[in-house]
PDB file of C-alpha atoms in Angstrom:
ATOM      1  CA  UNK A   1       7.183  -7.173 -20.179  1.00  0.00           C
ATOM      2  CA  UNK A   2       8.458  -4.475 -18.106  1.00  0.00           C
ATOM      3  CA  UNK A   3       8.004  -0.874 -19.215  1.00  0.00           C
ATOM      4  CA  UNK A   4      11.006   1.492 -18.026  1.00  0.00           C
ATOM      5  CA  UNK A   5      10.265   3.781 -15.714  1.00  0.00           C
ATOM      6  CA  UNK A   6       9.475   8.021 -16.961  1.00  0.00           C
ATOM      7  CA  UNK A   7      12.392   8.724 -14.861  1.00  0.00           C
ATOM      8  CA  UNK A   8      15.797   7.110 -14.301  1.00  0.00           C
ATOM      9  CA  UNK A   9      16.156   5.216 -11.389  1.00  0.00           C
ATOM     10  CA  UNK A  10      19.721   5.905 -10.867  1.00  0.00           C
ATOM     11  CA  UNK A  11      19.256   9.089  -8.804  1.00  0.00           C
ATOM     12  CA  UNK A  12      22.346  11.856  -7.997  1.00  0.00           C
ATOM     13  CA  UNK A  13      24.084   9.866  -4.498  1.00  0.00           C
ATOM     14  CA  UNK A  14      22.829  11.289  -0.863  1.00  0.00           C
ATOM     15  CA  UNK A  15      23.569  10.236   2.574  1.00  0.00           C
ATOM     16  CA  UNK A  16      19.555   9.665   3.222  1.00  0.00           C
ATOM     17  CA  UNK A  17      19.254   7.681  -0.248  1.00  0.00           C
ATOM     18  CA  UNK A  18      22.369   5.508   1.046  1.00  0.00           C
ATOM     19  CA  UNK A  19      20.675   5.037   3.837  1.00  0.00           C
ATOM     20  CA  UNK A  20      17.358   3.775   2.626  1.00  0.00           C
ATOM     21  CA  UNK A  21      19.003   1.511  -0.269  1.00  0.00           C
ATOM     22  CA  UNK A  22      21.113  -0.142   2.534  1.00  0.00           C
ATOM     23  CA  UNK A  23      17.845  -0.486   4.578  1.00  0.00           C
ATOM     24  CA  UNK A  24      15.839  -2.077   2.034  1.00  0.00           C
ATOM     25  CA  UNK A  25      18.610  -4.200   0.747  1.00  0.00           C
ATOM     26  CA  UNK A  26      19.285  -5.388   4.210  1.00  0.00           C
ATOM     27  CA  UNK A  27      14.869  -6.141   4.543  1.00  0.00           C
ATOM     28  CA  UNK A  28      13.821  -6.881   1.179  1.00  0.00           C
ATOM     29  CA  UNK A  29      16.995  -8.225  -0.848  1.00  0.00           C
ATOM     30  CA  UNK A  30      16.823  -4.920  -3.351  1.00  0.00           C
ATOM     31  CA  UNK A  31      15.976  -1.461  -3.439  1.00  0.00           C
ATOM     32  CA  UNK A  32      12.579   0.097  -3.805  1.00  0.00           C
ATOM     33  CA  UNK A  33      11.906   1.890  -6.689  1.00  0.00           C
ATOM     34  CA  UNK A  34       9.682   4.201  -5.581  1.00  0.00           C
ATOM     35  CA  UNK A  35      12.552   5.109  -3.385  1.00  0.00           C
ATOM     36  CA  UNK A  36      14.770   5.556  -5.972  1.00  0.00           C
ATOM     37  CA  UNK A  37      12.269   8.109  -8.225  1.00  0.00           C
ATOM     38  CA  UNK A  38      11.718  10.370  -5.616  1.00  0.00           C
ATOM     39  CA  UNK A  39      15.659  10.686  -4.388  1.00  0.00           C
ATOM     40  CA  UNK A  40      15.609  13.203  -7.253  1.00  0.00           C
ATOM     41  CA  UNK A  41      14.003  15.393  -4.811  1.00  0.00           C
ATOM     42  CA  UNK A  42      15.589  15.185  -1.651  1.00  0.00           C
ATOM     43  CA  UNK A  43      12.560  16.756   0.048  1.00  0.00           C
ATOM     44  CA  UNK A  44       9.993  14.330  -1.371  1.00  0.00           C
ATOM     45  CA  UNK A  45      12.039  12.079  -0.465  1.00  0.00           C
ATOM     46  CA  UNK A  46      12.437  13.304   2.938  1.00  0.00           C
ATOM     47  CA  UNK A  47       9.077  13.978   3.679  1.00  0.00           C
ATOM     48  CA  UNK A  48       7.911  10.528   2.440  1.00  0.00           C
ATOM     49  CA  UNK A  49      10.495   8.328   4.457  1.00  0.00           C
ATOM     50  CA  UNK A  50       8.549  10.065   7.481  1.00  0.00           C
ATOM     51  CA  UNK A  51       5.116   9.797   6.628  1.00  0.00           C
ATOM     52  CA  UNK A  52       5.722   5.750   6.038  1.00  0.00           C
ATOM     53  CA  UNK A  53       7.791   5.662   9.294  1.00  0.00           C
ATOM     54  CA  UNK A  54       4.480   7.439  10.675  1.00  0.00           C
ATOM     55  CA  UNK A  55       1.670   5.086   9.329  1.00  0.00           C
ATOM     56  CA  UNK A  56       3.903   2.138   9.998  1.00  0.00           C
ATOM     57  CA  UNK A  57       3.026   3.401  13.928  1.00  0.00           C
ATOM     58  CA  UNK A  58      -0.595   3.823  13.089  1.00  0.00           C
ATOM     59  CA  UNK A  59      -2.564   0.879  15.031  1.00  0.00           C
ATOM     60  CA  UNK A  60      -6.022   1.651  15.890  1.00  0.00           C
ATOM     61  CA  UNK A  61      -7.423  -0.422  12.644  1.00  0.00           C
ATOM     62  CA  UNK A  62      -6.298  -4.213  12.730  1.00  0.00           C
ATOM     63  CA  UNK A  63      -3.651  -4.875   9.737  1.00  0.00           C
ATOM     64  CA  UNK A  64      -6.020  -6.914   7.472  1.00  0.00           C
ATOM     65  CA  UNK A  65      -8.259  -4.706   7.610  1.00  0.00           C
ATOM     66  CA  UNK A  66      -5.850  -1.836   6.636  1.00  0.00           C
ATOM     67  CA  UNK A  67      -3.813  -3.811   4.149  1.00  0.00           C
ATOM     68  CA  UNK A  68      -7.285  -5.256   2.273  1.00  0.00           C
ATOM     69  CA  UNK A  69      -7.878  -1.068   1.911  1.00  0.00           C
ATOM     70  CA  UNK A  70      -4.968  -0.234   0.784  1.00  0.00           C
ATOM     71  CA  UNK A  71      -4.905  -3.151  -2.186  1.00  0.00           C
ATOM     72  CA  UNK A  72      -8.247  -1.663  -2.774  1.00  0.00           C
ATOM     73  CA  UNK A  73      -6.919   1.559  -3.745  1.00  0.00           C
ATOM     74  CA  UNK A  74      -4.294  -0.153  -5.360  1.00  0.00           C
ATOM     75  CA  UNK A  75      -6.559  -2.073  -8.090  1.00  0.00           C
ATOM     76  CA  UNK A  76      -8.792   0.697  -8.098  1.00  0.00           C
ATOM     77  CA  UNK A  77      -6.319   2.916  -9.544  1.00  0.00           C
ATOM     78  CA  UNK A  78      -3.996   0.362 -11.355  1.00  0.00           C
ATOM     79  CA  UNK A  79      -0.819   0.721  -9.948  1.00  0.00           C
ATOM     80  CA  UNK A  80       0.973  -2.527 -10.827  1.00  0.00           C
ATOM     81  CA  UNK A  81       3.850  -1.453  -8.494  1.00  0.00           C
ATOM     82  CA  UNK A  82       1.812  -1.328  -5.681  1.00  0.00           C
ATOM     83  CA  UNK A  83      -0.106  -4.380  -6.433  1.00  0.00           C
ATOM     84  CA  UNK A  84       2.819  -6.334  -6.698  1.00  0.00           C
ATOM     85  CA  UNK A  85       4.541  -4.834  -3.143  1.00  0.00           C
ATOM     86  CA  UNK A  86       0.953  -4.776  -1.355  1.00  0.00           C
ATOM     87  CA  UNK A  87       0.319  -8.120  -1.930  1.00  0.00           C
ATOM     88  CA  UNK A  88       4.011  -9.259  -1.223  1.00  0.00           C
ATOM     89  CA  UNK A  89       3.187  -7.321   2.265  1.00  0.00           C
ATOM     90  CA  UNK A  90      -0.348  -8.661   2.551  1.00  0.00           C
ATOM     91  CA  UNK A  91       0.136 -12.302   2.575  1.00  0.00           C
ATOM     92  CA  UNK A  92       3.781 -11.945   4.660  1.00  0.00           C
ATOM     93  CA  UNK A  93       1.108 -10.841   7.234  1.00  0.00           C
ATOM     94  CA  UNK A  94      -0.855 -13.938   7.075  1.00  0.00           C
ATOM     95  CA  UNK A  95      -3.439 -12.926   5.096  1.00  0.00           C
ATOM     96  CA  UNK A  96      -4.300 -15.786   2.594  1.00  0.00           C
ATOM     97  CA  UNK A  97      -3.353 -15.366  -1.248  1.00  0.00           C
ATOM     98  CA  UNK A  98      -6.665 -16.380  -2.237  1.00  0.00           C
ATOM     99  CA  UNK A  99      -8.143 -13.494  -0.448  1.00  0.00           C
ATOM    100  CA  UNK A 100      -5.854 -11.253  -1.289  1.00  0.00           C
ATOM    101  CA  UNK A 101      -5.885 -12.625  -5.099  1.00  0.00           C
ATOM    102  CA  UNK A 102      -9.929 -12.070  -4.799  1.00  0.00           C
ATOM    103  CA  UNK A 103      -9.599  -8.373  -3.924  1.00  0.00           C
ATOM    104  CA  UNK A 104     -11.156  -7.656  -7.504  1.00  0.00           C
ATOM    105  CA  UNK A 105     -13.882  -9.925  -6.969  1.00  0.00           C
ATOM    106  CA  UNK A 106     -15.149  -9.501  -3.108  1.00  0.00           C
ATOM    107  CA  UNK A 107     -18.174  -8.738  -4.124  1.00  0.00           C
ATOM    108  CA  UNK A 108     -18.521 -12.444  -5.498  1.00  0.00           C
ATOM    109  CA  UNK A 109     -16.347 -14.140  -2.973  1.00  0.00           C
ATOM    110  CA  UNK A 110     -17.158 -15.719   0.431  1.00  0.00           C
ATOM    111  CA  UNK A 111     -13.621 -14.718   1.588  1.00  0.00           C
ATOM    112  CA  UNK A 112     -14.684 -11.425   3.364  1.00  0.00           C
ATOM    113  CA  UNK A 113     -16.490 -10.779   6.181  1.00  0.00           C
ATOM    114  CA  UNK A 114     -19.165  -7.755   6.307  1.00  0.00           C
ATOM    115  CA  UNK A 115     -16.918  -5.657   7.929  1.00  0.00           C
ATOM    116  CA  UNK A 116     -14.482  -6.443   5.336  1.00  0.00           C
ATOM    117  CA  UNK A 117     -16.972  -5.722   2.370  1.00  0.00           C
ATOM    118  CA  UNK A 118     -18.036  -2.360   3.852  1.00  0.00           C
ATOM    119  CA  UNK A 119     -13.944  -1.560   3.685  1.00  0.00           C
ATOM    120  CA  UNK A 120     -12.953  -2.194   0.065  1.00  0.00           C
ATOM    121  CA  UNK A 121     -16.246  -0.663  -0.538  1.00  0.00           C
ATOM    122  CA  UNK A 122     -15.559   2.697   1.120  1.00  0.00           C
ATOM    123  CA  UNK A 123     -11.797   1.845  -0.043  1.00  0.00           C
ATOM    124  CA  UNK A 124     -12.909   1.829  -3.875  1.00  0.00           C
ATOM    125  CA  UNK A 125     -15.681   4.711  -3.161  1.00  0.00           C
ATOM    126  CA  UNK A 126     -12.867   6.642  -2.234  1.00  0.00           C
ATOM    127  CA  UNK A 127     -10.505   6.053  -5.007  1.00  0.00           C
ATOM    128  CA  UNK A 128     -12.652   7.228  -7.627  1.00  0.00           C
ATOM    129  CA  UNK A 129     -12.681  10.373  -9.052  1.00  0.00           C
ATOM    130  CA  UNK A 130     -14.546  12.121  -7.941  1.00  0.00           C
ATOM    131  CA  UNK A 131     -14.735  10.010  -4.417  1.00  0.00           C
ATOM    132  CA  UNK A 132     -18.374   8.517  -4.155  1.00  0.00           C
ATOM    133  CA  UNK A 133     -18.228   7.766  -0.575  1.00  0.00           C
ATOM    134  CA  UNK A 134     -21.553   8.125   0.837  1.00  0.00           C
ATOM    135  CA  UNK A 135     -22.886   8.489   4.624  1.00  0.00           C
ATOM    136  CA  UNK A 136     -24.255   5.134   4.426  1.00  0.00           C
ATOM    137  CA  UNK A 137     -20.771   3.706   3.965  1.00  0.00           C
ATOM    138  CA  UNK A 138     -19.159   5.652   7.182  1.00  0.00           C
ATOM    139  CA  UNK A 139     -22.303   4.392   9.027  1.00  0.00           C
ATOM    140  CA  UNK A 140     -21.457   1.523   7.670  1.00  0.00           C
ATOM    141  CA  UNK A 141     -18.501   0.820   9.282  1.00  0.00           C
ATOM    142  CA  UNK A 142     -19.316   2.827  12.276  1.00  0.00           C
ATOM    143  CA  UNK A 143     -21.109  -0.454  13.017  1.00  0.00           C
ATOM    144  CA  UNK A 144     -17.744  -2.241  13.820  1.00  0.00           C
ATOM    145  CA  UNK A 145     -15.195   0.859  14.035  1.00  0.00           C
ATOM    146  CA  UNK A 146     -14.672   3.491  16.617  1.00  0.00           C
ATOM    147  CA  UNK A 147     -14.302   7.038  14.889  1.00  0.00           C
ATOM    148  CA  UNK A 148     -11.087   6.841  15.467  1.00  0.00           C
ATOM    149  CA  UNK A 149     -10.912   3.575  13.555  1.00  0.00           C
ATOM    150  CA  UNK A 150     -12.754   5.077  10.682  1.00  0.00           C
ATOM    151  CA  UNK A 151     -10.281   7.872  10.521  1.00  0.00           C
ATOM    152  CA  UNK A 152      -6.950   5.541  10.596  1.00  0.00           C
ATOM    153  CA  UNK A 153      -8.507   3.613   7.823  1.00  0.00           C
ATOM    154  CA  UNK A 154      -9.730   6.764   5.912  1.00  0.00           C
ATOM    155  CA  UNK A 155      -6.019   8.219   6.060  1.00  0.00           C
ATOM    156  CA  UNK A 156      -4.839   4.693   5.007  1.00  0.00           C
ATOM    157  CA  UNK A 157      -6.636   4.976   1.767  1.00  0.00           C
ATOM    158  CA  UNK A 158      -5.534   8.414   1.110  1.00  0.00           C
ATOM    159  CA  UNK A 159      -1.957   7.277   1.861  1.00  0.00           C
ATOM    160  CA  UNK A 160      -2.186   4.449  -0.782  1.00  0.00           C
ATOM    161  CA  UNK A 161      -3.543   6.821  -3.292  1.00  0.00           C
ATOM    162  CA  UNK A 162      -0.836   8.768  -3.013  1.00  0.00           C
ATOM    163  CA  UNK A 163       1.186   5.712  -3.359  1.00  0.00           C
ATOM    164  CA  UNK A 164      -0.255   4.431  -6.478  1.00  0.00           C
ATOM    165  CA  UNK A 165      -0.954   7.718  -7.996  1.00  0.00           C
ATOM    166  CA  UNK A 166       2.919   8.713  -8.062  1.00  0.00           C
ATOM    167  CA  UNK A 167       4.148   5.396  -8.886  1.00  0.00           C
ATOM    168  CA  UNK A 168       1.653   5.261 -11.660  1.00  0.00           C
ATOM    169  CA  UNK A 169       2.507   8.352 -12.845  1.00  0.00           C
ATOM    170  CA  UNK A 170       6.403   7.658 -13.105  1.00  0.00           C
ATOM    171  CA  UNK A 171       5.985   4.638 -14.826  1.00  0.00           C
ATOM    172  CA  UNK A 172       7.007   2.251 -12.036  1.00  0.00           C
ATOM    173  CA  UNK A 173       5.701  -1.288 -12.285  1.00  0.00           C
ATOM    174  CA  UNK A 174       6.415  -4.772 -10.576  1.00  0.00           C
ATOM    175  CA  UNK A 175       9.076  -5.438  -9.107  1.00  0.00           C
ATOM    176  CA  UNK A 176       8.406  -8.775  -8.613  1.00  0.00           C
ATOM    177  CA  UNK A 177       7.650  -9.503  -5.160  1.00  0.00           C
ATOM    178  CA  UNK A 178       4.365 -11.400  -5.361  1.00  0.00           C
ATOM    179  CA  UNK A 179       6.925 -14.118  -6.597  1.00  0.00           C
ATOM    180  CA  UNK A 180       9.026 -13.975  -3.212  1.00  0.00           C
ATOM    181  CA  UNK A 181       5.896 -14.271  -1.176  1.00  0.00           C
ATOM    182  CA  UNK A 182       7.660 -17.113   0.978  1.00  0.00           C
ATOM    183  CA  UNK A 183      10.528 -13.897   1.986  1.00  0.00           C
ATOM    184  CA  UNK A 184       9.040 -12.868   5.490  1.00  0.00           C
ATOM    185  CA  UNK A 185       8.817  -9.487   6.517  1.00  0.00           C
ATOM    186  CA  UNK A 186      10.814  -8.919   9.136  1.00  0.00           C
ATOM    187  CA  UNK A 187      11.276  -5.640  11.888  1.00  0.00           C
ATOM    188  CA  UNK A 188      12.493  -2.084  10.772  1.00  0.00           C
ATOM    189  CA  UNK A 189      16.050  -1.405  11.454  1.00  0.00           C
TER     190      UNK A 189
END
């Protein structure tokens, strides 16, 4: 069952909301919710529309590797909303449901690589509170990453709880795109 959102999701009309509904419709088929909370606040709004446009450019850390991190922080804090989305996103990159299904689980699963491990480790060391992440982890992955790397995919996982943390807290939930995994993702306008 759904639960309605804290907010409405019928926000006051702007040019920049227009523009992102039309966007979305035009990539996804429907609008974004988290989009529609924050056009409340045309600033928030603002000022989110260019961080994503900025990550989107971030490529130091291969995708999987990123996207397994960010679903990470996603369980880790419960954000159905971004569970749903991120694994929509995940597996329209290629990465295989089963994987991204056994997020939860890695440390049971055969899926991951060690490289892979050591990220939704630091991912979910990170996204508790308080952060446990340790200096073992960062050598860790220092094994396989640049610095550079590790700092993309530290940023990452602070972008996602961000994410999760406001759509959690305004009561946004699935939208149901894990069902239209088979909808390709396709280039920004």
């Amino acid at each position: 069952m759904k639960v309605t959102a804290r907010i409405s999701l019928t926000p006051p009309s702007s040019a920049l909301h227009q523009k992102i509904e039309r966007h979305f419709h035009r990539r996804l088929g429907t609008a974004l919710e988290p989009m529609r909370a924050m056009a409340h606040q045309q600033q928030v709004l603002a000022t989110i529309v260019e961080l994503e446009k900025n990550v989107a450019g971030w490529n130091a850390v291969e995708q999987e590797l990123k996207e397994l991190a960010a679903m990470a922080a996603a369980f880790g804090i419960g954000c159905s909303w971004c569970i749903d989305y991120g694994y929509w996103v995940s597996v329209s990159h290629g990465i295989p449901e089963n994987k991204v299904e056994a997020i939860t689980a890695w440390r049971d699963s055969d899926l991951f690589t060690d490289l892979e491990r050591r990220v939704l480790a630091y991912a979910e060391a990170m996204t508790e509170t308080p952060p446990t992440v340790t200096d073992e982890m960062v050598f860790g992955l220092l094994q396989d990453l640049t610095e550079a790397q590790v700092v993309e995919l530290t940023a990452i996982v602070a972008v996602e709880n961000q994410r999760a943390r406001l759509n959690a807290a305004l009561g946004l939930t699935s939208q149901g795109f894990k069902e239209r995994c088979e909808i390709p993702v396709t280039g920004d306008d």
